[in-house]
CSV table of C-alpha atoms and ligand atoms in Angstrom, one decimal:
chain,number,residue,atom,x,y,z
A,1,MET,CA,95.7,-100.5,-62.4
A,2,LEU,CA,97.5,-101.5,-65.6
A,3,HIS,CA,96.6,-98.0,-67.2
A,4,LEU,CA,99.0,-96.4,-64.6
A,5,PHE,CA,101.9,-98.2,-66.2
A,6,CYS,CA,100.8,-97.4,-69.8
A,7,PRO,CA,102.6,-94.5,-71.5
A,8,ASP,CA,100.5,-92.2,-73.7
A,9,PHE,CA,103.2,-92.2,-76.4
A,10,CYS,CA,106.4,-94.0,-77.3
A,11,CYS,CA,109.4,-93.2,-79.5
A,12,ALA,CA,113.1,-94.2,-79.8
A,13,SER,CA,114.7,-91.0,-78.5
A,14,ILE,CA,114.0,-87.4,-77.5
A,15,THR,CA,115.3,-86.1,-80.9
A,16,ASP,CA,112.4,-88.0,-82.6
A,17,ILE,CA,110.0,-85.6,-80.9
A,18,SER,CA,109.2,-82.6,-83.1
A,19,VAL,CA,108.0,-79.1,-82.3
A,20,LYS,CA,105.1,-79.6,-84.7
A,21,TRP,CA,104.0,-82.8,-82.9
A,22,LEU,CA,104.3,-81.2,-79.5
A,23,LYS,CA,102.2,-78.2,-80.6
A,24,SER,CA,99.6,-80.5,-82.2
A,25,HIS,CA,99.2,-82.2,-78.8
A,26,ALA,CA,98.8,-78.9,-77.0
A,27,VAL,CA,102.0,-79.4,-75.0
A,28,LYS,CA,103.5,-76.2,-73.6
A,29,THR,CA,105.8,-77.6,-70.8
A,30,ILE,CA,108.1,-80.6,-70.7
A,31,ILE,CA,109.3,-82.4,-67.6
A,32,LEU,CA,112.3,-84.3,-68.8
A,33,ASP,CA,114.0,-87.2,-67.1
A,34,VAL,CA,117.8,-87.1,-67.1
A,35,ASP,CA,119.5,-90.5,-66.8
A,36,ASN,CA,119.2,-92.6,-69.9
A,37,THR,CA,116.7,-90.1,-71.4
A,38,LEU,CA,118.8,-87.0,-71.9
A,39,LEU,CA,122.2,-88.7,-71.5
A,40,PRO,CA,123.5,-92.1,-70.6
A,41,TRP,CA,123.5,-93.0,-66.9
A,42,ASP,CA,127.3,-93.2,-66.8
A,43,SER,CA,128.0,-90.0,-68.8
A,44,ASN,CA,128.2,-86.4,-67.6
A,45,VAL,CA,127.7,-84.7,-71.0
A,46,PRO,CA,124.5,-84.7,-73.2
A,47,THR,CA,125.2,-85.2,-76.9
A,48,ALA,CA,125.4,-82.1,-79.1
A,49,GLU,CA,122.3,-83.4,-80.8
A,50,ASN,CA,120.3,-83.5,-77.6
A,51,VAL,CA,121.6,-80.1,-76.5
A,52,GLU,CA,120.5,-78.8,-79.9
A,53,TRP,CA,117.0,-80.4,-79.5
A,54,ILE,CA,116.6,-78.6,-76.1
A,55,LYS,CA,117.6,-75.3,-77.7
A,56,SER,CA,115.2,-75.7,-80.6
A,57,LEU,CA,112.3,-76.4,-78.1
A,58,LYS,CA,113.2,-73.4,-76.0
A,59,ASN,CA,113.4,-71.2,-79.1
A,60,ALA,CA,109.9,-72.4,-80.1
A,61,GLY,CA,108.6,-71.2,-76.7
A,62,PHE,CA,108.4,-74.4,-74.7
A,63,ARG,CA,109.3,-74.5,-71.1
A,64,LEU,CA,111.4,-77.4,-69.9
A,65,ILE,CA,112.5,-78.6,-66.5
A,66,LEU,CA,114.7,-81.6,-65.6
A,67,LEU,CA,113.4,-84.1,-63.1
A,68,SER,CA,115.8,-86.6,-61.7
A,69,ASN,CA,115.9,-89.2,-58.9
A,70,ASN,CA,119.6,-88.2,-58.7
A,71,GLY,CA,121.3,-84.9,-57.8
A,72,GLY,CA,124.5,-83.4,-56.7
A,73,LYS,CA,127.3,-81.8,-58.7
A,74,ARG,CA,126.8,-84.0,-61.8
A,75,LEU,CA,123.2,-82.8,-62.2
A,76,GLU,CA,124.2,-79.2,-61.5
A,77,ALA,CA,126.8,-79.5,-64.4
A,78,ILE,CA,124.2,-81.0,-66.7
A,79,CYS,CA,121.8,-78.1,-65.9
A,80,GLN,CA,124.5,-75.7,-66.8
A,81,THR,CA,125.2,-77.4,-70.1
A,82,VAL,CA,121.6,-77.4,-71.2
A,83,ASP,CA,120.7,-74.2,-69.4
A,84,LEU,CA,117.6,-75.6,-67.7
A,85,PRO,CA,116.4,-75.7,-64.1
A,86,ALA,CA,116.1,-79.1,-62.4
A,87,ILE,CA,114.4,-80.8,-59.5
A,88,SER,CA,116.8,-83.3,-57.9
A,89,TRP,CA,116.2,-86.3,-55.7
A,90,ALA,CA,112.6,-86.4,-57.1
A,91,ALA,CA,111.8,-89.8,-55.7
A,92,LYS,CA,109.8,-90.8,-58.8
A,93,PRO,CA,107.3,-92.5,-58.9
A,94,LEU,CA,106.1,-90.5,-55.9
A,95,SER,CA,104.2,-87.3,-56.8
A,96,LEU,CA,106.5,-85.0,-54.8
A,97,GLY,CA,109.0,-84.3,-57.5
A,98,PHE,CA,106.3,-83.7,-60.2
A,99,ARG,CA,104.5,-81.3,-57.8
A,100,ARG,CA,107.8,-79.4,-57.1
A,101,ALA,CA,108.4,-79.1,-60.9
A,102,LEU,CA,105.0,-77.6,-61.5
A,103,HIS,CA,105.4,-75.3,-58.5
A,104,ARG,CA,108.9,-74.2,-59.7
A,105,LEU,CA,107.3,-73.2,-63.1
A,106,GLN,CA,104.2,-71.7,-61.4
A,107,LEU,CA,102.2,-74.0,-63.5
A,108,LYS,CA,98.6,-75.0,-62.9
A,109,LYS,CA,97.4,-76.6,-66.1
A,110,ARG,CA,98.5,-80.2,-66.0
A,111,GLU,CA,97.0,-80.9,-69.4
A,112,GLU,CA,99.7,-78.7,-71.0
A,113,VAL,CA,102.5,-80.8,-69.5
A,114,LEU,CA,104.3,-83.7,-71.1
A,115,VAL,CA,106.6,-85.9,-69.1
A,116,ILE,CA,109.4,-87.7,-71.0
A,117,GLY,CA,111.3,-90.5,-69.5
A,118,ASP,CA,112.8,-94.0,-70.1
A,119,GLN,CA,111.3,-96.0,-67.2
A,120,ILE,CA,107.8,-97.3,-66.7
A,121,ILE,CA,108.2,-97.9,-63.0
A,122,THR,CA,109.4,-94.3,-62.2
A,123,ASP,CA,108.6,-91.9,-65.1
A,124,VAL,CA,105.4,-93.4,-66.5
A,125,LEU,CA,103.9,-94.5,-63.2
A,126,GLY,CA,104.8,-91.2,-61.5
A,127,ALA,CA,103.3,-89.1,-64.3
A,128,LYS,CA,100.1,-91.1,-64.6
A,129,GLN,CA,99.5,-91.1,-60.9
A,130,PHE,CA,99.9,-87.3,-61.0
A,131,GLY,CA,97.6,-86.9,-64.0
A,132,LEU,CA,100.2,-85.9,-66.5
A,133,LYS,CA,100.7,-87.2,-70.1
A,134,VAL,CA,103.8,-89.2,-70.6
A,135,LEU,CA,106.0,-90.3,-73.5
A,136,LEU,CA,108.3,-93.3,-73.0
A,137,VAL,CA,111.7,-93.3,-74.9
A,138,GLU,CA,114.1,-96.1,-75.2
A,139,SER,CA,116.9,-96.2,-72.6
A,140,LEU,CA,120.1,-94.6,-73.9
A,141,SER,CA,122.3,-97.2,-72.3
A,142,GLN,CA,122.2,-100.8,-71.0
A,143,LYS,CA,124.3,-99.6,-68.0
A,144,GLU,CA,122.1,-98.8,-65.1
A,145,PHE,CA,121.9,-98.4,-61.4
A,146,ILE,CA,121.5,-101.8,-59.7
A,147,VAL,CA,118.0,-101.1,-58.5
A,148,THR,CA,117.0,-100.0,-62.0
A,149,ARG,CA,118.3,-103.3,-63.4
A,150,LEU,CA,115.9,-105.1,-61.1
A,151,THR,CA,112.9,-102.8,-61.9
A,152,ARG,CA,113.6,-103.4,-65.6
A,153,LYS,CA,112.6,-107.0,-65.1
A,154,ILE,CA,109.2,-105.9,-63.8
A,155,GLU,CA,109.1,-103.4,-66.7
A,156,ARG,CA,109.6,-106.0,-69.3
A,157,ALA,CA,106.7,-108.1,-67.9
A,158,VAL,CA,104.5,-104.9,-67.8
A,159,ILE,CA,105.3,-104.1,-71.4
A,160,LYS,CA,104.5,-107.7,-72.5
A,161,LYS,CA,101.1,-107.5,-70.8
A,162,LEU,CA,100.4,-104.0,-72.3
A,163,THR,CA,101.4,-105.2,-75.7
A,164,HIS,CA,99.3,-108.4,-75.4
A,165,LYS,CA,96.3,-106.3,-74.5
A,166,GLY,CA,96.9,-103.9,-77.4
A,167,LEU,CA,97.5,-101.0,-75.0
A,168,MET,CA,101.1,-100.1,-75.9
A,169,PRO,CA,101.2,-97.0,-78.1
A,170,GLU,CA,102.9,-97.1,-81.5
A,171,GLY,CA,106.5,-96.0,-81.6
A,172,GLY,CA,108.2,-94.0,-84.4
A,173,GLU,CA,109.0,-90.4,-85.0
A,174,LYS,CA,106.6,-87.8,-83.6
B,1,LIG,MG1,115.8,-92.4,-66.6
């Protein structure tokens, strides 16, 4: 059971993830969480650095899609800024959103996909249940949706347990 909450990889932020590292792990497609992964929850604009990171990945031939439990005009604007498709109202950790993302990209090989997100209870659990590799980044902001603030408490307990068992992957640049 605990393995469903255990990320495969960890690092501080998305810009710590290099094209070289992704290629060495046979990643071809990235499913990217939005809030507190691509931009802070209370912001509408990704940083220039993050926009540049997405551009460099696209130029290197990776396919990316945003997957968010939110939606609406804010997500539409973010999609335009980074020029990426998105699945909104994904209901992570349920499989539905991940399934829709793979369907949108006409993708069958789950082993080529990497999910990137900042929450164990939604991103990691959802990806692992669906059989996808997942990388956990640190949350971009302490400001979060009220439900998220509650699930963070569970998350801290899970991380403590994973760390105690030596299961938590090493952080650092990729
Ligand atoms: Mg998030």
